[in-house]
């Protein structure tokens, strides 16, 4: 593939955006749907770019139109070779799509896969690589990508310096308004050029906890910190999350203590989350933890210390012991759900 021609072609087609849709076990990730919506909003503001999406691997596309909203084409590389992520195969596939569409901007929802794939693509495409949430100027134009720096004590905005850009959208990058329904066409992506044979293959994949919901994807997150006291103490949060249909997150102190897996850590060195409801239990609210919840909707905090910094960012605060508050909260939620 001639990468020079990709770049030259893009200078003429600056208004073509490609959104990468990530699937896990055939289900398109919610974070990718949110990324699509943000890009739809961005395109509407920046003069109506043409948007398409690339979905690698066999996946259920039956509800995509309803879930995604807006207008565009989803190119579905419904090939077994793409069921699991392989860097070479995915690089090849995205490069092919970028060239085929003449795209100038590629967007991912930030994820482990995106963090592995995007830098590889940026080298191959000689593209600017940005991450954070989309920021718009006062005039509504794209100003770049904004993210926290220096332990969330400052914000920095980055703008692409190259004609092609690749952006990893943090989970805080949600479209600010509802995306109207449109027409989403799903078409097969026919592989051309080099085959994907001969690339490396994933030999083993170990699922640590099959039932665990991803905090970065969840609409409700109940998180625990050192104040939960022990691994056993988190059973109350598992119960609450189950009742609410949410995910259980943790502070670094709880993860370092071995009470929860690192995948559930929220904050500067963990995940950024953007749930509609975030319940912080026995978490002090250190700046490095708050760095991960800046895009949460409503924040509720339960803490014995009425001066804990978490109360400064909470919409509702309960001063109390989690061992006493949570069982009553769980009972109240259970009762409420029974009556519904
Ligand atoms: C470079 C760097 C990166 C970091 N990244 C992260 C990160 O990604 N995520 C993160 O979380 N931290 C991160 N940290 C650590 C961070 O600074 C804090 O140490 C950590 O967030 C504290 O976790 P905690 O709130 O659970 O514990 P603590 O700060 O010890 O707070 C425990 C809280 O529980 C309350 N409590 C105690 N008992 C009870 C009870 N029975 N009921 C109710 N409340 C109770 C206490 O009043 C207290 O407020 C990072 C630090 C550094 C230096």
Short mmCIF file of C-alpha atoms and ligand atoms in Angstrom, two decimals:
data_model
loop_
_atom_site.label_atom_id
_atom_site.label_comp_id
_atom_site.label_asym_id
_atom_site.label_seq_id
_atom_site.Cartn_x
_atom_site.Cartn_y
_atom_site.Cartn_z
CA UNK A 1 0.00 0.00 0.00
CA UNK A 2 1.33 3.43 -0.85
CA UNK A 3 1.08 5.48 2.33
CA UNK A 4 2.16 8.69 0.58
CA UNK A 5 -0.90 8.53 -1.61
CA UNK A 6 -3.07 8.09 1.49
CA UNK A 7 -1.83 11.38 2.88
CA UNK A 8 -2.01 13.26 -0.40
CA UNK A 9 -5.49 12.01 -1.05
CA UNK A 10 -6.56 13.23 2.35
CA UNK A 11 -5.53 16.78 1.71
CA UNK A 12 -8.37 16.88 -0.79
CA UNK A 13 -10.84 15.08 1.45
CA UNK A 14 -10.36 16.85 4.74
CA UNK A 15 -13.97 16.39 5.69
CA UNK A 16 -14.02 12.63 5.91
CA UNK A 17 -14.04 11.08 9.35
CA UNK A 18 -13.70 7.41 10.22
CA UNK A 19 -14.85 6.05 13.58
CA UNK A 20 -13.46 2.71 14.75
CA UNK A 21 -16.13 0.54 16.38
CA UNK A 22 -14.67 -1.94 18.84
CA UNK A 23 -16.51 -5.18 19.53
CA UNK A 24 -16.04 -7.61 22.38
CA UNK A 25 -17.45 -11.09 21.86
CA UNK A 26 -19.57 -9.78 19.01
CA UNK A 27 -21.10 -6.87 20.94
CA UNK A 28 -20.16 -3.33 19.88
CA UNK A 29 -18.81 -1.48 22.90
CA UNK A 30 -20.89 1.31 24.34
CA UNK A 31 -17.81 3.56 24.44
CA UNK A 32 -17.51 3.22 20.64
CA UNK A 33 -21.16 4.18 20.22
CA UNK A 34 -20.50 7.27 22.37
CA UNK A 35 -17.45 8.08 20.23
CA UNK A 36 -19.61 7.84 17.12
CA UNK A 37 -22.13 10.25 18.62
CA UNK A 38 -19.43 12.76 19.58
CA UNK A 39 -18.06 12.64 16.04
CA UNK A 40 -21.56 13.12 14.61
CA UNK A 41 -21.89 16.24 16.74
CA UNK A 42 -18.45 17.42 15.74
CA UNK A 43 -19.22 16.88 12.05
CA UNK A 44 -22.45 18.83 12.32
CA UNK A 45 -20.59 21.74 13.92
CA UNK A 46 -17.66 21.71 11.52
CA UNK A 47 -19.58 21.92 8.30
CA UNK A 48 -20.99 18.46 7.77
CA UNK A 49 -18.15 16.02 7.34
CA UNK A 50 -18.85 12.64 5.80
CA UNK A 51 -18.65 10.01 8.53
CA UNK A 52 -18.18 6.31 8.23
CA UNK A 53 -17.33 3.61 10.71
CA UNK A 54 -15.24 0.48 10.61
CA UNK A 55 -16.30 -2.57 12.59
CA UNK A 56 -13.76 -5.42 12.59
CA UNK A 57 -14.82 -8.95 13.45
CA UNK A 58 -18.10 -10.86 13.49
CA UNK A 59 -20.64 -8.84 15.48
CA UNK A 60 -24.34 -8.35 16.04
CA UNK A 61 -25.32 -5.36 13.90
CA UNK A 62 -29.10 -5.77 14.24
CA UNK A 63 -29.57 -2.82 16.64
CA UNK A 64 -26.70 -0.62 15.47
CA UNK A 65 -28.85 1.90 13.61
CA UNK A 66 -31.08 2.41 16.63
CA UNK A 67 -28.12 2.66 19.05
CA UNK A 68 -25.85 4.89 17.00
CA UNK A 69 -28.10 7.58 15.59
CA UNK A 70 -27.09 10.02 12.87
CA UNK A 71 -26.18 9.25 9.29
CA UNK A 72 -23.36 7.20 7.90
CA UNK A 73 -22.01 3.94 6.62
CA UNK A 74 -20.68 1.14 8.81
CA UNK A 75 -18.14 -1.01 6.99
CA UNK A 76 -18.26 -4.38 8.64
CA UNK A 77 -15.17 -6.57 8.24
CA UNK A 78 -17.17 -9.63 9.23
CA UNK A 79 -14.20 -11.95 9.03
CA UNK A 80 -13.12 -14.55 11.59
CA UNK A 81 -9.57 -13.22 11.22
CA UNK A 82 -10.69 -10.05 13.01
CA UNK A 83 -12.65 -11.65 15.84
CA UNK A 84 -9.70 -11.07 18.18
CA UNK A 85 -7.29 -8.19 18.02
CA UNK A 86 -4.02 -8.70 16.22
CA UNK A 87 -1.95 -5.55 15.71
CA UNK A 88 -0.81 -6.34 12.19
CA UNK A 89 -4.20 -7.45 10.94
CA UNK A 90 -6.00 -4.45 12.40
CA UNK A 91 -3.34 -1.98 11.18
CA UNK A 92 -3.72 -3.38 7.70
CA UNK A 93 -7.51 -3.21 7.86
CA UNK A 94 -7.69 0.37 9.12
CA UNK A 95 -5.05 1.58 6.66
CA UNK A 96 -7.03 0.02 3.85
CA UNK A 97 -10.22 1.71 5.01
CA UNK A 98 -8.55 5.09 5.52
CA UNK A 99 -7.16 4.96 2.00
CA UNK A 100 -10.39 3.67 0.53
CA UNK A 101 -12.45 6.43 2.08
CA UNK A 102 -9.84 9.18 1.78
CA UNK A 103 -10.21 9.95 5.47
CA UNK A 104 -8.38 12.74 7.20
CA UNK A 105 -9.45 11.95 10.75
CA UNK A 106 -9.73 8.66 12.58
CA UNK A 107 -11.44 8.37 15.97
CA UNK A 108 -11.32 5.66 18.61
CA UNK A 109 -12.97 5.35 21.99
CA UNK A 110 -10.03 5.22 24.37
CA UNK A 111 -9.33 1.59 25.34
CA UNK A 112 -6.44 -0.82 25.73
CA UNK A 113 -6.90 -1.90 22.12
CA UNK A 114 -6.96 1.70 20.87
CA UNK A 115 -3.84 2.56 22.87
CA UNK A 116 -2.01 -0.28 21.17
CA UNK A 117 -3.35 0.26 17.67
CA UNK A 118 -3.40 4.06 17.35
CA UNK A 119 0.34 4.72 17.82
CA UNK A 120 1.14 2.05 15.21
CA UNK A 121 -1.23 3.75 12.78
CA UNK A 122 0.07 7.20 13.56
CA UNK A 123 3.60 6.12 12.58
CA UNK A 124 2.39 4.44 9.39
CA UNK A 125 0.11 7.32 8.38
CA UNK A 126 2.40 10.03 9.75
CA UNK A 127 -0.62 11.31 11.58
CA UNK A 128 -1.00 13.50 14.65
CA UNK A 129 -2.03 11.41 17.65
CA UNK A 130 -4.28 13.09 20.21
CA UNK A 131 -6.17 11.90 23.23
CA UNK A 132 -8.70 13.40 25.59
CA UNK A 133 -12.12 14.87 25.09
CA UNK A 134 -13.03 16.94 22.08
CA UNK A 135 -12.99 20.61 22.81
CA UNK A 136 -14.78 23.15 20.71
CA UNK A 137 -13.94 26.83 20.40
CA UNK A 138 -16.51 29.47 21.35
CA UNK A 139 -17.49 29.57 17.68
CA UNK A 140 -18.22 25.87 17.84
CA UNK A 141 -15.22 24.81 15.77
CA UNK A 142 -12.92 22.02 16.84
CA UNK A 143 -10.15 23.47 18.95
CA UNK A 144 -8.52 20.10 19.55
CA UNK A 145 -8.42 17.61 22.35
CA UNK A 146 -8.31 18.51 26.03
CA UNK A 147 -7.05 16.40 28.89
CA UNK A 148 -5.80 16.67 32.42
CA UNK A 149 -2.06 16.98 32.97
CA UNK A 150 0.17 17.19 36.05
CA UNK A 151 -1.98 14.97 38.27
CA UNK A 152 -5.12 16.76 37.10
CA UNK A 153 -3.93 20.12 38.40
CA UNK A 154 -4.08 21.62 34.90
CA UNK A 155 -5.80 21.04 31.56
CA UNK A 156 -3.99 21.05 28.24
CA UNK A 157 -5.49 21.33 24.78
CA UNK A 158 -3.70 19.69 21.87
CA UNK A 159 -4.35 20.43 18.20
CA UNK A 160 -3.28 18.26 15.26
CA UNK A 161 -0.22 19.53 13.39
CA UNK A 162 -0.48 17.06 10.51
CA UNK A 163 -3.11 16.75 7.78
CA UNK A 164 -4.19 13.38 9.15
CA UNK A 165 -5.16 13.00 12.78
CA UNK A 166 -5.96 10.07 15.03
CA UNK A 167 -7.89 10.81 18.19
CA UNK A 168 -8.54 8.63 21.22
CA UNK A 169 -11.70 9.96 22.80
CA UNK A 170 -11.87 9.64 26.55
CA UNK A 171 -15.09 8.37 28.06
CA UNK A 172 -15.82 11.99 29.00
CA UNK A 173 -16.28 12.79 25.31
CA UNK A 174 -20.01 12.41 25.14
CA UNK A 175 -22.18 14.23 22.65
CA UNK A 176 -23.76 17.10 24.55
CA UNK A 177 -27.09 16.75 22.80
CA UNK A 178 -29.14 13.79 21.59
CA UNK A 179 -28.16 12.63 18.11
CA UNK A 180 -31.20 12.50 15.86
CA UNK A 181 -32.04 9.23 14.17
CA UNK A 182 -30.82 8.97 10.60
CA UNK A 183 -29.86 6.31 8.16
CA UNK A 184 -27.05 3.94 8.97
CA UNK A 185 -26.09 1.65 6.15
CA UNK A 186 -24.17 -1.47 7.03
CA UNK A 187 -22.05 -2.80 4.23
CA UNK A 188 -19.41 -5.50 4.14
CA UNK A 189 -15.81 -4.43 4.01
CA UNK A 190 -14.21 -6.46 1.26
CA UNK A 191 -10.58 -7.09 2.03
CA UNK A 192 -8.29 -6.15 -0.79
CA UNK A 193 -4.52 -5.99 -1.04
CA UNK A 194 -2.45 -8.23 1.20
CA UNK A 195 -4.29 -11.02 2.95
CA UNK A 196 -4.30 -11.13 6.73
CA UNK A 197 -2.71 -14.59 6.68
CA UNK A 198 0.75 -14.84 8.09
CA UNK A 199 0.21 -12.23 10.79
CA UNK A 200 0.58 -13.21 14.40
CA UNK A 201 -2.36 -14.84 16.12
CA UNK A 202 -3.61 -14.61 19.65
CA UNK A 203 -2.90 -17.96 21.28
CA UNK A 204 -4.71 -17.60 24.62
CA UNK A 205 -7.14 -15.18 26.13
CA UNK A 206 -7.82 -15.44 29.84
CA UNK A 207 -11.04 -13.87 31.06
CA UNK A 208 -10.39 -12.85 34.64
CA UNK A 209 -14.02 -12.38 35.69
CA UNK A 210 -16.60 -13.19 33.08
CA UNK A 211 -19.40 -11.41 34.96
CA UNK A 212 -17.54 -8.18 35.71
CA UNK A 213 -18.92 -5.10 33.99
CA UNK A 214 -16.37 -2.61 32.68
CA UNK A 215 -16.41 0.61 34.75
CA UNK A 216 -15.52 2.63 31.66
CA UNK A 217 -18.68 1.38 29.94
CA UNK A 218 -21.16 1.45 32.79
CA UNK A 219 -23.97 3.96 33.20
CA UNK A 220 -23.80 3.54 37.00
CA UNK A 221 -20.59 3.02 38.96
CA UNK A 222 -20.39 2.23 42.68
CA UNK A 223 -16.80 2.56 43.81
CA UNK A 224 -15.07 1.66 47.03
CA UNK A 225 -11.89 2.80 48.67
CA UNK A 226 -9.80 1.99 51.71
CA UNK A 227 -12.83 2.82 53.84
CA UNK A 228 -14.49 -0.42 52.67
CA UNK A 229 -12.11 -2.10 55.11
CA UNK A 230 -11.39 -5.35 53.27
CA UNK A 231 -12.04 -7.42 50.17
CA UNK A 232 -15.10 -8.81 51.94
CA UNK A 233 -16.39 -5.29 52.54
CA UNK A 234 -16.81 -4.95 48.76
CA UNK A 235 -19.58 -7.57 48.82
CA UNK A 236 -21.94 -4.72 49.77
CA UNK A 237 -20.88 -2.85 46.63
CA UNK A 238 -21.24 -5.95 44.45
CA UNK A 239 -24.78 -6.25 45.77
CA UNK A 240 -25.59 -2.58 45.14
CA UNK A 241 -24.09 -2.70 41.63
CA UNK A 242 -26.12 -5.82 40.87
CA UNK A 243 -29.34 -4.13 42.02
CA UNK A 244 -28.64 -0.98 40.02
CA UNK A 245 -27.24 -2.73 36.96
CA UNK A 246 -23.93 -0.95 37.40
CA UNK A 247 -20.25 -1.76 37.73
CA UNK A 248 -17.97 -1.80 40.77
CA UNK A 249 -14.97 0.52 40.69
CA UNK A 250 -12.17 1.07 43.19
CA UNK A 251 -9.64 3.60 44.35
CA UNK A 252 -5.98 2.85 43.98
CA UNK A 253 -5.70 2.21 47.70
CA UNK A 254 -8.27 -0.60 47.39
CA UNK A 255 -6.53 -2.01 44.31
CA UNK A 256 -3.09 -1.81 45.90
CA UNK A 257 -4.47 -3.67 48.92
CA UNK A 258 -5.45 -6.49 46.53
CA UNK A 259 -9.17 -6.12 47.22
CA UNK A 260 -10.12 -5.41 43.61
CA UNK A 261 -8.49 -6.00 40.19
CA UNK A 262 -6.57 -3.18 38.53
CA UNK A 263 -9.15 -3.15 35.72
CA UNK A 264 -11.57 -1.56 38.17
CA UNK A 265 -9.23 1.25 39.28
CA UNK A 266 -10.55 4.71 38.60
CA UNK A 267 -8.35 7.76 38.39
CA UNK A 268 -5.18 9.12 36.95
CA UNK A 269 -3.45 5.76 36.68
CA UNK A 270 -6.70 3.85 36.25
CA UNK A 271 -9.71 4.42 34.04
CA UNK A 272 -11.70 7.54 33.34
CA UNK A 273 -15.40 6.96 33.78
CA UNK A 274 -18.45 8.92 32.71
CA UNK A 275 -21.47 7.27 34.35
CA UNK A 276 -24.73 9.11 34.92
CA UNK A 277 -24.40 8.16 38.62
CA UNK A 278 -21.18 7.67 40.60
CA UNK A 279 -21.35 6.50 44.22
CA UNK A 280 -18.04 6.85 46.07
CA UNK A 281 -17.89 4.76 49.26
CA UNK A 282 -15.06 5.14 51.72
CA UNK A 283 -13.03 7.12 49.19
CA UNK A 284 -11.31 10.30 50.41
CA UNK A 285 -11.36 12.07 47.03
CA UNK A 286 -7.64 12.48 46.34
CA UNK A 287 -6.99 14.58 43.24
CA UNK A 288 -5.62 11.53 41.39
CA UNK A 289 -8.90 9.71 41.98
CA UNK A 290 -11.05 12.69 41.03
CA UNK A 291 -9.10 12.91 37.73
CA UNK A 292 -11.03 9.84 36.62
CA UNK A 293 -14.55 11.02 37.45
CA UNK A 294 -14.56 14.54 36.00
CA UNK A 295 -17.20 13.52 33.45
CA UNK A 296 -19.50 11.67 35.84
CA UNK A 297 -23.04 12.97 36.06
CA UNK A 298 -24.36 12.87 39.62
CA UNK A 299 -21.82 12.11 42.34
CA UNK A 300 -22.87 10.66 45.71
CA UNK A 301 -20.30 10.19 48.48
CA UNK A 302 -20.47 8.13 51.66
CA UNK A 303 -17.70 8.84 54.14
CA UNK A 304 -17.26 8.98 57.92
CA UNK A 305 -15.15 12.14 57.64
CA UNK A 306 -17.33 15.15 56.91
CA UNK A 307 -14.21 17.06 55.80
CA UNK A 308 -13.18 14.48 53.18
CA UNK A 309 -12.40 16.27 49.88
CA UNK A 310 -14.78 13.97 48.01
CA UNK A 311 -17.66 15.97 49.51
CA UNK A 312 -16.41 19.05 47.60
CA UNK A 313 -17.32 17.40 44.30
CA UNK A 314 -20.35 15.42 45.49
CA UNK A 315 -23.91 16.42 44.61
CA UNK A 316 -25.16 14.42 47.60
CA UNK A 317 -23.13 13.43 50.65
CA UNK A 318 -23.85 10.95 53.43
CA UNK A 319 -21.64 11.28 56.50
CA UNK A 320 -21.62 7.78 57.89
CA UNK A 321 -20.01 4.38 58.10
CA UNK A 322 -20.31 2.34 54.88
CA UNK A 323 -20.90 -0.75 57.04
CA UNK A 324 -24.12 0.83 58.29
CA UNK A 325 -25.20 3.01 55.37
CA UNK A 326 -24.77 0.50 52.52
CA UNK A 327 -26.95 -2.34 53.92
CA UNK A 328 -29.76 0.18 54.44
CA UNK A 329 -29.23 1.67 51.00
CA UNK A 330 -29.28 -1.79 49.42
CA UNK A 331 -32.52 -2.65 51.27
CA UNK A 332 -34.10 0.62 50.17
CA UNK A 333 -33.13 0.04 46.52
CA UNK A 334 -34.45 -3.54 46.72
CA UNK A 335 -37.76 -2.32 48.14
CA UNK A 336 -37.99 0.39 45.50
CA UNK A 337 -37.36 -2.08 42.68
CA UNK A 338 -39.98 -4.48 44.08
CA UNK A 339 -42.62 -1.77 43.95
CA UNK A 340 -41.77 -0.80 40.38
C1 LIG B 1 1.07 9.34 40.57
C2 LIG B 1 -0.13 8.90 41.35
C3 LIG B 1 -1.19 8.33 40.67
C4 LIG B 1 -2.31 7.91 41.38
N1 LIG B 1 -3.37 7.37 40.70
C5 LIG B 1 -4.48 7.06 41.39
C6 LIG B 1 -5.63 6.56 40.69
O1 LIG B 1 -5.63 6.31 39.48
N2 LIG B 1 -6.75 6.31 41.41
C7 LIG B 1 -6.81 6.52 42.77
O2 LIG B 1 -7.87 6.26 43.36
N3 LIG B 1 -5.74 6.96 43.42
C8 LIG B 1 -4.58 7.23 42.78
N4 LIG B 1 -3.50 7.65 43.48
C9 LIG B 1 -3.53 7.57 44.95
C10 LIG B 1 -4.25 8.73 45.61
O3 LIG B 1 -3.33 9.78 45.84
C11 LIG B 1 -4.85 8.28 46.95
O4 LIG B 1 -3.82 7.76 47.76
C12 LIG B 1 -5.94 7.24 46.83
O5 LIG B 1 -6.91 7.67 45.90
C13 LIG B 1 -6.60 7.05 48.20
O6 LIG B 1 -7.57 6.04 48.12
P1 LIG B 1 -8.77 6.01 49.13
O7 LIG B 1 -9.56 7.27 48.98
O8 LIG B 1 -9.47 4.72 48.96
O9 LIG B 1 -8.02 5.95 50.54
P2 LIG B 1 -7.85 7.03 51.66
O10 LIG B 1 -7.29 8.28 51.12
O11 LIG B 1 -7.12 6.35 52.76
O12 LIG B 1 -9.34 7.35 52.11
C14 LIG B 1 -10.16 6.45 52.76
C15 LIG B 1 -11.43 7.22 53.11
O13 LIG B 1 -12.35 6.33 53.67
C16 LIG B 1 -13.00 6.97 54.76
N5 LIG B 1 -13.46 5.91 55.65
C17 LIG B 1 -12.74 5.12 56.48
N6 LIG B 1 -13.52 4.22 57.08
C18 LIG B 1 -14.78 4.42 56.62
C19 LIG B 1 -16.02 3.80 56.84
N7 LIG B 1 -16.12 2.74 57.66
N8 LIG B 1 -17.10 4.28 56.21
C20 LIG B 1 -17.02 5.34 55.38
N9 LIG B 1 -15.85 5.97 55.13
C21 LIG B 1 -14.75 5.51 55.73
C22 LIG B 1 -11.96 7.87 55.37
O14 LIG B 1 -12.57 8.94 56.08
C23 LIG B 1 -11.21 8.34 54.13
O15 LIG B 1 -11.75 9.54 53.64
C24 LIG B 1 -2.36 8.06 42.79
C25 LIG B 1 -1.30 8.65 43.46
C26 LIG B 1 -0.19 9.06 42.75
C27 LIG B 1 0.96 9.69 43.48
#
